[in-house]
């Protein structure tokens, strides 16, 4: 065994996006590609010698190969101990939990989340800091700078670690601890919720279906829901993580989680339905014959979190990403909670959580989380919903309609135009940007634009400023359209159009979402020219 230095040259385009670096698997398989990025991470950190690092991923194709490369490089870089999930598995929220619990300096998470996997699918890598949360922009910027000038990395010629064996092994002077990926996370969940109440709910005949989409949450959901909480065997479907996620697209939305939607809207539907994504940080919630839009779910959790033991004393405050609907704002206002609006991506919640300004946060893209970890957490949200259902004795549909009755309904939809030509996507964004001033005061139908801006965020904790985070156009009626370019795609560009109106009148709450938003949808096309410029006549995904 020896530590060796390998000469290398920079790769173009190793800039982390919304959530780490994501590329096609064959790109990551190019010699030195992953190693360059990993060395750039290590070089961006201060004093890593003697520290503990957590490593794990969502089990997609190339996961174990990547972990072997990382382990050897960690040893060569002087890291003292690496904690790895058995077989290289750790959901994103579990990795966050493990980093915090064992006082690690941080973790490397291997995932491209909701992006498809397999030989020609996507792969991803991101670094999470000591607080368990995604590296802040200042650190990802440093990593990116390093990737542009890297000329060597260090590794070891030792043989591969055995990722399947729980226990401690060594590689050079470094200890590798293989842990069960579920245990620490399951214990944390047990400390937050009233498991006895949820057990009693299942014992009373409550039926649930959880679609793990052949991704990482299978083992977690099976252990907690079926194991600890006594849900019927078979509650968790597609429970085995597969390297290609069974050929599916583990993004839990009405299109990619269609089987679950069909079940929940079909005859004899279960009481409760849920699904998570590739790396386990997202969740969707359904009731019998009803779907809870993620923005509504965030608002409902904010309004009812006190029903679970961990949040009994009330929330410190709440936050949402800018494109997320304003439903949670209304809860914050009614309850007198402090409220923050951040750019898209979980990294912006970290400071607010660390500083004790908020205890709950979320995004429209099916991500909700709290201060228990520093990532969004799919199964946590499902368990909080279960706790609320068990405590209130109400159905999902009843909770949803009662919420709208109290707070009014924010009709909300997101239209994604995936894999469009990058130049056309840029033309849409540039067109909007150059027209912002002229838009204010313009009338469309019977509504008038009051605000037109490119969203910029000043972190209230460290004062850092993040600009160009999406075009946000607000109308007098409080209707809103937002246009952003996705930072997680790997093919061309993806444009996201987010649309929202507010309806206080309960007699109008049952209108179909796309119908309620039809007027705004055509105004948004008129203003943005997305369809005209991209040549698409409809979105790829409507959620
Ligand atoms: C998307 C979502 C964003 C989320 C991010 C990572 O980013 O819109 O809300 O934080 O994915 O989620 P973008 O830039 O493509 O819009 V995950 O579950 O992929 O880690
Ligand atoms: Co994810």
Coordinates of C-alpha atoms and ligand atoms in Angstrom, one line a residue:
X1 CA 0.0 0.0 0.0
X2 CA 1.3 3.4 -0.9
X3 CA 0.1 6.9 -1.4
X4 CA 0.5 8.1 -4.9
X5 CA 0.3 11.4 -6.7
X6 CA -1.5 11.4 -10.1
X7 CA -1.0 14.2 -12.6
X8 CA -4.1 15.6 -14.1
X9 CA -5.6 18.5 -16.1
X10 CA -8.8 20.4 -15.5
X11 CA -12.2 19.4 -17.0
X12 CA -14.5 22.1 -18.2
X13 CA -17.9 22.6 -16.6
X14 CA -17.3 21.2 -13.1
X15 CA -19.5 23.9 -11.6
X16 CA -21.9 22.6 -8.9
X17 CA -25.5 23.5 -9.7
X18 CA -28.6 23.7 -7.5
X19 CA -27.5 20.6 -5.6
X20 CA -24.0 19.5 -6.5
X21 CA -22.3 18.5 -9.7
X22 CA -24.6 16.4 -12.0
X23 CA -23.5 14.8 -15.3
X24 CA -24.2 11.7 -17.4
X25 CA -22.6 8.6 -16.0
X26 CA -20.1 8.2 -19.0
X27 CA -18.8 11.7 -18.1
X28 CA -18.1 10.7 -14.5
X29 CA -16.5 7.5 -15.8
X30 CA -13.9 9.4 -17.8
X31 CA -10.5 8.8 -16.2
X32 CA -9.8 11.5 -13.5
X33 CA -13.2 13.2 -13.9
X34 CA -14.5 12.3 -10.4
X35 CA -11.0 12.4 -8.8
X36 CA -10.5 15.9 -10.0
X37 CA -13.7 17.0 -8.4
X38 CA -13.1 15.2 -5.1
X39 CA -9.5 16.6 -4.8
X40 CA -11.0 20.1 -5.5
X41 CA -13.4 19.5 -2.6
X42 CA -10.6 18.4 -0.2
X43 CA -8.4 21.3 -1.3
X44 CA -11.3 23.8 -0.6
X45 CA -11.6 22.6 3.0
X46 CA -9.3 23.7 5.8
X47 CA -7.6 21.3 8.1
X48 CA -9.1 18.0 7.0
X49 CA -6.3 15.9 8.5
X50 CA -7.5 13.8 11.4
X51 CA -11.2 14.5 10.6
X52 CA -14.2 12.3 10.0
X53 CA -16.0 12.2 6.7
X54 CA -19.4 10.6 5.9
X55 CA -19.8 9.0 2.5
X56 CA -22.9 7.4 0.9
X57 CA -25.2 7.6 -2.0
X58 CA -28.6 6.7 -3.4
X59 CA -27.4 3.4 -4.9
X60 CA -27.5 4.4 -8.5
X61 CA -25.2 3.0 -11.1
X62 CA -21.5 3.9 -10.4
X63 CA -22.2 4.5 -6.7
X64 CA -19.9 1.9 -5.4
X65 CA -17.1 2.6 -8.0
X66 CA -17.3 6.3 -7.0
X67 CA -17.1 5.4 -3.3
X68 CA -13.9 3.3 -3.8
X69 CA -12.3 6.2 -5.6
X70 CA -13.3 8.6 -2.8
X71 CA -12.1 6.3 0.0
X72 CA -8.6 5.9 -1.4
X73 CA -8.4 9.7 -2.0
X74 CA -9.7 10.4 1.5
X75 CA -6.9 8.2 3.0
X76 CA -4.3 9.9 0.9
X77 CA -5.5 13.3 2.0
X78 CA -5.0 12.4 5.6
X79 CA -8.6 12.0 6.7
X80 CA -8.7 9.8 9.8
X81 CA -12.1 8.1 9.6
X82 CA -14.8 7.6 7.0
X83 CA -18.3 6.5 7.9
X84 CA -20.0 4.7 5.0
X85 CA -23.5 3.3 4.7
X86 CA -23.5 -0.4 4.1
X87 CA -23.2 -1.2 0.4
X88 CA -22.6 2.5 -0.1
X89 CA -26.1 3.4 0.7
X90 CA -27.3 6.5 2.6
X91 CA -30.3 8.6 1.7
X92 CA -29.6 12.3 1.6
X93 CA -31.4 13.1 4.9
X94 CA -29.8 10.1 6.6
X95 CA -26.3 11.3 5.5
X96 CA -27.2 14.7 7.0
X97 CA -28.3 12.9 10.2
X98 CA -25.1 10.8 10.4
X99 CA -22.8 13.8 9.8
X100 CA -24.4 15.7 12.7
X101 CA -24.7 12.7 15.1
X102 CA -21.0 11.6 14.7
X103 CA -19.6 15.2 14.6
X104 CA -18.1 14.6 11.2
X105 CA -16.4 17.5 9.4
X106 CA -18.9 16.9 6.5
X107 CA -20.0 14.3 4.0
X108 CA -19.8 13.5 0.3
X109 CA -23.2 12.5 -1.0
X110 CA -23.4 10.6 -4.3
X111 CA -26.7 11.3 -6.0
X112 CA -28.4 12.9 -8.9
X113 CA -31.6 12.8 -6.9
X114 CA -34.7 12.7 -9.1
X115 CA -32.7 12.3 -12.3
X116 CA -32.9 8.9 -14.0
X117 CA -30.0 6.5 -13.4
X118 CA -28.3 3.6 -15.1
X119 CA -25.3 3.2 -17.5
X120 CA -26.4 6.2 -19.5
X121 CA -28.3 7.9 -16.8
X122 CA -27.2 10.7 -14.5
X123 CA -24.7 10.7 -11.6
X124 CA -24.0 13.4 -9.1
X125 CA -21.8 14.4 -6.2
X126 CA -22.1 17.0 -3.6
X127 CA -20.4 18.1 -0.4
X128 CA -22.3 18.7 2.8
X129 CA -20.7 20.7 5.6
X130 CA -20.3 20.1 9.3
X131 CA -23.9 21.2 10.0
X132 CA -25.1 18.4 7.8
X133 CA -26.3 20.7 5.1
X134 CA -25.3 21.4 1.5
X135 CA -22.1 23.4 1.1
X136 CA -22.9 27.1 1.0
X137 CA -22.2 29.0 -2.3
X138 CA -19.0 30.4 -0.9
X139 CA -17.6 26.8 -0.6
X140 CA -19.0 25.5 -3.9
X141 CA -17.5 28.6 -5.6
X142 CA -14.1 27.6 -4.0
X143 CA -14.5 24.0 -5.2
X144 CA -15.3 25.2 -8.7
X145 CA -12.2 27.5 -8.7
X146 CA -10.1 24.6 -7.8
X147 CA -11.5 22.4 -10.6
X148 CA -10.2 25.0 -13.1
X149 CA -6.6 24.9 -12.0
X150 CA -6.1 21.3 -10.7
X151 CA -2.9 19.6 -11.8
X152 CA -2.6 16.6 -9.4
X153 CA -4.5 14.5 -6.9
X154 CA -3.5 12.0 -4.4
X155 CA -4.8 8.5 -3.9
X156 CA -3.7 5.1 -2.6
X157 CA -3.0 2.0 -4.5
X158 CA -4.6 -0.1 -1.8
X159 CA -7.3 -2.7 -2.8
X160 CA -11.0 -1.9 -2.6
X161 CA -12.8 -1.7 0.7
X162 CA -15.5 -4.2 1.4
X163 CA -18.6 -2.1 1.5
X164 CA -20.9 -4.9 2.4
X165 CA -19.4 -5.7 5.8
X166 CA -20.7 -3.8 8.9
X167 CA -17.7 -2.9 11.2
X168 CA -14.4 -1.2 11.0
X169 CA -11.6 -1.8 8.4
X170 CA -8.6 0.2 7.5
X171 CA -7.1 1.7 4.4
X172 CA -3.6 3.2 4.8
X173 CA -3.9 5.0 8.2
X174 CA -7.6 5.7 7.8
X175 CA -10.4 3.8 9.5
X176 CA -13.5 2.9 7.4
X177 CA -16.6 2.3 9.5
X178 CA -19.4 0.6 7.6
X179 CA -22.7 1.3 9.3
X180 CA -26.3 0.2 8.8
X181 CA -27.7 3.1 6.7
X182 CA -31.1 3.0 8.4
X183 CA -30.5 2.7 12.2
X184 CA -29.4 6.3 13.1
X185 CA -32.0 7.8 10.9
X186 CA -34.8 5.6 12.3
X187 CA -33.8 6.4 15.8
X188 CA -33.9 10.2 15.1
X189 CA -37.4 9.8 13.6
X190 CA -38.5 7.9 16.7
X191 CA -37.4 10.9 18.8
X192 CA -39.5 13.4 16.9
X193 CA -42.9 11.7 16.5
X194 CA -45.5 9.9 18.5
X195 CA -44.8 6.4 17.2
X196 CA -47.4 4.9 19.6
X197 CA -50.2 7.0 18.1
X198 CA -49.1 6.2 14.6
X199 CA -48.9 2.5 15.5
X200 CA -52.5 2.7 16.9
X201 CA -53.6 4.3 13.6
X202 CA -52.2 1.4 11.6
X203 CA -53.6 -1.1 14.0
X204 CA -57.1 0.4 13.5
X205 CA -57.0 -0.6 9.9
X206 CA -55.6 2.6 8.3
X207 CA -54.2 1.7 4.9
X208 CA -51.2 3.3 3.3
X209 CA -49.2 2.9 0.1
X210 CA -45.7 4.3 -0.1
X211 CA -43.9 4.2 -3.5
X212 CA -40.1 4.0 -3.0
X213 CA -39.7 4.1 -6.8
X214 CA -36.9 1.5 -6.7
X215 CA -34.7 4.2 -5.1
X216 CA -33.1 4.8 -1.7
X217 CA -36.1 5.1 0.6
X218 CA -37.1 1.5 0.2
X219 CA -35.1 0.2 3.1
X220 CA -35.9 3.2 5.3
X221 CA -39.7 3.1 4.6
X222 CA -39.9 -0.6 5.0
X223 CA -38.0 -0.6 8.3
X224 CA -40.0 2.3 9.8
X225 CA -43.5 1.9 8.3
X226 CA -43.8 -1.8 8.1
X227 CA -41.3 -2.8 10.8
X228 CA -41.6 -0.3 13.7
X229 CA -45.1 1.2 13.0
X230 CA -46.9 -2.0 12.0
X231 CA -48.2 -0.9 8.6
X232 CA -49.3 -4.0 6.6
X233 CA -46.7 -5.9 4.7
X234 CA -46.6 -4.6 1.1
X235 CA -47.4 -1.0 2.2
X236 CA -44.1 0.0 0.6
X237 CA -44.0 -0.8 -3.1
X238 CA -40.9 -0.8 -5.4
X239 CA -39.0 -1.1 -2.2
X240 CA -35.6 -2.5 -3.5
X241 CA -33.1 0.1 -4.6
X242 CA -31.9 -0.7 -8.1
X243 CA -28.9 0.8 -9.9
X244 CA -31.2 2.0 -12.7
X245 CA -34.2 2.6 -10.4
X246 CA -36.0 0.0 -12.4
X247 CA -35.7 2.1 -15.6
X248 CA -38.0 4.7 -13.9
X249 CA -37.6 8.4 -13.2
X250 CA -37.7 8.7 -9.4
X251 CA -39.3 12.2 -9.4
X252 CA -42.5 11.8 -7.4
X253 CA -44.8 13.9 -9.5
X254 CA -48.1 13.1 -11.2
X255 CA -46.3 12.0 -14.4
X256 CA -43.5 9.8 -13.0
X257 CA -45.4 8.5 -10.0
X258 CA -48.5 7.7 -12.1
X259 CA -49.0 4.2 -10.6
X260 CA -49.4 5.7 -7.1
X261 CA -51.7 8.5 -8.4
X262 CA -53.9 5.8 -10.2
X263 CA -54.1 3.8 -7.0
X264 CA -55.0 6.8 -4.9
X265 CA -57.6 8.1 -7.3
X266 CA -59.0 4.5 -8.1
X267 CA -61.6 2.4 -6.5
X268 CA -61.0 1.3 -2.9
X269 CA -58.1 3.6 -2.6
X270 CA -55.9 3.5 0.5
X271 CA -56.3 6.2 3.2
X272 CA -52.9 7.7 2.6
X273 CA -50.4 7.6 -0.3
X274 CA -46.8 8.9 -0.4
X275 CA -43.7 8.6 -2.5
X276 CA -40.1 9.8 -2.3
X277 CA -37.4 10.5 -4.9
X278 CA -34.0 8.9 -5.9
X279 CA -32.1 10.1 -2.8
X280 CA -35.0 10.2 -0.3
X281 CA -35.2 13.9 0.3
X282 CA -38.5 14.7 -1.5
X283 CA -42.0 13.6 -0.7
X284 CA -45.5 13.8 -2.2
X285 CA -48.6 13.3 -0.2
X286 CA -52.0 12.0 -1.4
X287 CA -55.2 11.1 0.3
X288 CA -58.0 8.9 -1.0
X289 CA -59.0 10.7 -4.2
X290 CA -56.9 13.8 -3.5
X291 CA -53.4 15.1 -4.1
X292 CA -51.8 17.7 -1.8
X293 CA -49.7 20.1 -3.8
X294 CA -46.2 20.3 -2.2
X295 CA -46.7 24.0 -1.5
X296 CA -49.9 23.3 0.3
X297 CA -48.3 20.4 2.2
X298 CA -45.7 22.8 3.5
X299 CA -48.4 25.2 4.7
X300 CA -50.4 22.4 6.3
X301 CA -47.3 21.1 8.1
X302 CA -46.6 24.6 9.4
X303 CA -50.1 25.0 10.6
X304 CA -50.3 21.5 12.3
X305 CA -46.7 20.6 13.3
X306 CA -47.5 21.3 17.0
X307 CA -49.5 18.0 16.9
X308 CA -46.2 16.1 16.8
X309 CA -44.0 16.0 20.0
X310 CA -40.9 17.6 18.4
X311 CA -42.8 20.7 17.5
X312 CA -45.3 20.9 20.4
X313 CA -43.8 24.1 21.7
X314 CA -44.5 25.8 18.3
X315 CA -42.2 26.8 15.4
X316 CA -39.5 29.4 15.6
X317 CA -40.2 30.5 12.1
X318 CA -40.7 29.2 8.6
X319 CA -39.1 29.7 5.2
X320 CA -39.8 28.8 1.6
X321 CA -38.0 29.1 -1.7
X322 CA -39.0 32.0 -3.9
X323 CA -41.0 29.9 -6.5
X324 CA -42.9 28.1 -3.8
X325 CA -46.5 29.2 -3.4
X326 CA -47.5 31.8 -0.8
X327 CA -49.7 29.3 1.1
X328 CA -47.2 29.0 4.0
X329 CA -46.8 32.8 4.2
X330 CA -50.5 33.0 5.2
X331 CA -49.9 30.5 8.0
X332 CA -46.8 32.4 9.2
X333 CA -48.8 35.6 9.2
X334 CA -51.8 34.1 11.1
X335 CA -49.5 32.5 13.7
X336 CA -47.1 35.4 14.0
X337 CA -44.1 33.4 12.9
X338 CA -41.0 34.9 11.3
X339 CA -40.9 34.2 7.6
X340 CA -38.1 34.1 5.0
X341 CA -38.1 33.7 1.2
X342 CA -34.9 32.1 -0.2
X343 CA -33.6 31.2 -3.6
X344 CA -34.2 27.6 -4.9
X345 CA -32.1 24.9 -3.3
X346 CA -31.7 23.6 0.2
X347 CA -28.3 25.3 0.8
X348 CA -30.1 28.6 1.5
X349 CA -32.0 27.3 4.5
X350 CA -28.9 26.1 6.4
X351 CA -28.0 29.5 8.0
X352 CA -31.6 30.2 9.0
X353 CA -31.9 26.7 10.6
X354 CA -28.4 27.0 12.3
X355 CA -29.2 30.4 13.6
X356 CA -32.5 29.3 15.1
X357 CA -34.6 31.6 13.0
X358 CA -36.8 28.9 11.5
X359 CA -37.7 25.3 12.4
X360 CA -39.6 24.4 9.2
X361 CA -38.9 25.0 5.5
X362 CA -39.8 23.8 2.1
X363 CA -39.9 24.0 -1.6
X364 CA -42.6 23.6 -4.3
X365 CA -40.6 20.7 -5.8
X366 CA -41.8 18.3 -3.1
X367 CA -39.2 19.1 -0.5
X368 CA -40.0 19.8 3.2
X369 CA -37.8 19.6 6.2
X370 CA -37.1 20.9 9.6
X371 CA -34.2 21.6 12.0
X372 CA -33.8 17.9 12.8
X373 CA -31.3 17.7 9.9
X374 CA -30.0 20.1 7.3
X375 CA -31.5 18.5 4.2
X376 CA -35.0 18.2 3.0
X377 CA -36.4 14.9 4.2
X378 CA -39.0 12.8 2.4
X379 CA -39.8 10.2 5.0
X380 CA -39.8 12.8 7.8
X381 CA -42.6 14.7 6.0
X382 CA -44.5 11.5 5.6
X383 CA -44.2 10.6 9.3
X384 CA -45.2 14.2 10.3
X385 CA -48.3 13.8 8.1
X386 CA -49.0 10.4 9.8
X387 CA -48.6 12.0 13.2
X388 CA -51.0 14.8 12.3
X389 CA -53.5 12.3 10.8
X390 CA -53.3 10.1 13.9
X391 CA -53.6 13.0 16.3
X392 CA -56.4 14.8 14.5
X393 CA -58.4 11.7 13.4
X394 CA -59.2 13.5 10.1
X395 CA -58.6 12.4 6.6
X396 CA -56.1 14.0 4.2
X397 CA -59.0 15.4 2.1
X398 CA -60.6 16.9 5.2
X399 CA -57.4 18.5 6.4
X400 CA -56.8 20.0 3.0
X401 CA -60.2 21.5 2.5
X402 CA -60.3 22.8 6.1
X403 CA -56.9 24.4 5.5
X404 CA -58.2 26.2 2.4
X405 CA -61.3 27.2 4.3
X406 CA -59.2 28.9 7.0
X407 CA -56.4 30.4 4.9
X408 CA -57.9 30.6 1.3
X409 CA -56.4 28.6 -1.5
X410 CA -53.3 29.3 -3.5
X411 CA -53.9 27.7 -6.8
X412 CA -50.4 26.6 -8.0
X413 CA -48.8 24.8 -10.8
X414 CA -45.3 24.3 -12.3
X415 CA -44.8 23.8 -16.0
X416 CA -41.4 22.3 -16.9
X417 CA -40.0 22.5 -20.4
X418 CA -37.3 19.8 -20.2
X419 CA -34.2 19.4 -22.4
X420 CA -34.9 22.5 -24.6
X421 CA -32.2 24.0 -26.6
X422 CA -29.9 26.0 -24.3
X423 CA -29.7 29.1 -26.6
X424 CA -33.6 29.3 -26.8
X425 CA -33.8 29.0 -23.0
X426 CA -31.2 31.8 -22.6
X427 CA -33.2 33.8 -25.1
X428 CA -36.3 33.4 -22.9
X429 CA -34.5 34.5 -19.8
X430 CA -32.7 37.4 -21.5
X431 CA -35.9 38.6 -23.1
X432 CA -37.6 38.7 -19.8
X433 CA -34.7 40.3 -18.0
X434 CA -34.5 43.1 -20.5
X435 CA -38.2 43.8 -20.3
X436 CA -38.6 43.9 -16.5
X437 CA -38.9 47.7 -16.2
X438 CA -41.3 48.0 -19.1
X439 CA -43.6 45.4 -17.6
X440 CA -44.4 47.2 -14.4
X441 CA -47.8 49.0 -14.8
X442 CA -48.7 47.0 -17.9
X443 CA -52.2 45.6 -18.0
X444 CA -53.0 42.0 -19.0
X445 CA -56.7 41.1 -19.1
X446 CA -58.1 42.8 -15.9
X447 CA -54.8 42.5 -14.0
X448 CA -51.8 44.8 -13.8
X449 CA -48.2 44.0 -13.2
X450 CA -47.0 45.5 -9.9
X451 CA -43.6 44.0 -9.5
X452 CA -41.2 42.6 -12.1
X453 CA -37.7 41.6 -10.8
X454 CA -34.9 39.2 -11.0
X455 CA -34.9 37.6 -7.6
X456 CA -31.9 38.4 -5.4
X457 CA -31.4 37.2 -1.8
X458 CA -29.4 38.7 1.0
X459 CA -28.8 36.1 3.7
X460 CA -29.9 37.7 7.0
X461 CA -27.3 35.7 8.9
X462 CA -24.0 36.2 7.0
X463 CA -25.0 39.0 4.7
X464 CA -24.0 37.1 1.5
X465 CA -25.9 38.1 -1.6
X466 CA -27.1 35.7 -4.3
X467 CA -28.4 37.3 -7.5
X468 CA -30.2 36.3 -10.7
X469 CA -32.3 33.6 -9.0
X470 CA -35.3 33.8 -11.3
X471 CA -37.7 36.2 -12.9
X472 CA -40.6 37.0 -10.7
X473 CA -43.6 38.9 -11.9
X474 CA -46.4 39.8 -9.5
X475 CA -49.8 41.2 -10.4
X476 CA -52.2 43.5 -8.6
X477 CA -54.5 40.5 -7.8
X478 CA -51.5 38.9 -6.1
X479 CA -51.3 36.4 -9.0
X480 CA -47.6 35.6 -9.7
X481 CA -45.5 34.0 -12.4
X482 CA -41.9 32.9 -12.0
X483 CA -39.5 31.7 -14.7
X484 CA -36.2 30.0 -13.9
X485 CA -33.6 27.9 -15.6
X486 CA -33.1 24.6 -13.8
X487 CA -29.7 24.0 -12.2
X488 CA -30.0 20.2 -11.9
X489 CA -30.6 19.0 -15.5
X490 CA -27.9 17.4 -17.6
X491 CA -29.4 17.7 -21.1
X492 CA -29.7 21.1 -22.8
X493 CA -31.7 23.4 -20.5
X494 CA -34.9 23.0 -18.5
X495 CA -37.1 26.0 -18.1
X496 CA -39.5 26.1 -15.2
X497 CA -42.6 28.3 -15.2
X498 CA -44.3 28.6 -11.9
X499 CA -47.9 30.0 -11.7
X500 CA -50.0 31.0 -8.8
X501 CA -53.3 32.8 -8.0
X502 CA -55.0 33.2 -4.7
X503 CA -58.7 32.4 -4.1
X504 CA -60.2 33.3 -0.7
X505 CA -63.7 32.2 -1.7
X506 CA -64.2 28.6 -0.4
X507 CA -67.0 28.0 -2.9
X508 CA -64.4 28.2 -5.7
X509 CA -61.8 25.9 -4.1
X510 CA -62.8 22.7 -5.9
X511 CA -62.1 24.1 -9.4
X512 CA -59.4 22.0 -11.3
X513 CA -56.0 23.7 -10.8
X514 CA -55.1 24.1 -14.5
X515 CA -58.6 25.6 -15.2
X516 CA -58.3 28.0 -12.3
X517 CA -54.9 29.1 -13.7
X518 CA -55.8 29.1 -17.4
X519 CA -55.9 32.9 -17.7
X520 CA -52.6 33.4 -16.0
X521 CA -51.0 30.5 -18.1
X522 CA -51.8 32.4 -21.3
X523 CA -50.6 35.7 -19.9
X524 CA -47.4 34.0 -18.9
X525 CA -46.9 32.6 -22.4
X526 CA -47.5 36.1 -23.8
X527 CA -45.0 37.7 -21.5
X528 CA -42.3 35.0 -21.6
X529 CA -42.7 33.6 -25.1
X530 CA -41.5 30.2 -23.9
X531 CA -43.5 28.1 -26.3
X532 CA -42.7 30.4 -29.2
X533 CA -39.0 30.6 -28.5
X534 CA -38.5 26.9 -27.7
X535 CA -40.7 25.5 -30.4
X536 CA -42.6 23.4 -27.8
X537 CA -46.3 23.5 -27.8
X538 CA -46.8 22.1 -24.3
X539 CA -44.7 21.6 -21.1
X540 CA -42.9 18.2 -20.7
X541 CA -44.3 17.9 -17.2
X542 CA -47.1 19.7 -15.4
X543 CA -47.0 19.3 -11.6
Ligands
LIG1 C1 -34.6 21.3 -8.4 C2 -35.8 21.9 -7.6 C3 -35.3 22.5 -6.3 C4 -34.5 21.4 -5.5 C5 -33.4 20.8 -6.4 C6 -32.7 19.7 -5.7 O1 -33.7 22.3 -8.8 O2 -36.5 22.8 -8.4 O3 -36.3 23.0 -5.6 O4 -33.9 22.0 -4.4 O5 -33.9 20.3 -7.6 O6 -33.5 18.7 -5.3 P1 -33.7 23.0 -10.2 O7 -32.5 23.9 -10.2 O8 -33.6 21.9 -11.2 O9 -35.0 23.7 -10.3 V1 -33.1 17.1 -5.4 O10 -34.3 16.2 -4.6 O11 -32.8 17.0 -7.0 O12 -31.7 17.1 -4.6
LIG2 CO1 -33.7 14.5 -4.1

